[in-house]
């Protein structure tokens, strides 16, 4: 059966690929954790308070999303784009 014949199947496939992409992107944490750790160490060493930790954590979160979209979740991104274009 073709997904063009069944709109419910198309909607279901779209939700599955969307959830898979979301789960993959949100499972990336390395840059955020590294940024928080390095920012905390910098803030403690130079008495800058929590600002370096927060800033590095936010930058790390964006880094995680970009890394996930470009490298780690490449298959999920392709599946999502292919499902969206149909």
Short mmCIF file of C-alpha atoms in Angstrom, two decimals, residues 46-47 76:
data_model
loop_
_atom_site.label_atom_id
_atom_site.label_comp_id
_atom_site.label_asym_id
_atom_site.label_seq_id
_atom_site.Cartn_x
_atom_site.Cartn_y
_atom_site.Cartn_z
CA UNK A 46 38.79 34.06 38.34
CA UNK A 47 35.93 34.90 40.76
CA UNK A 76 16.87 11.19 11.14
#
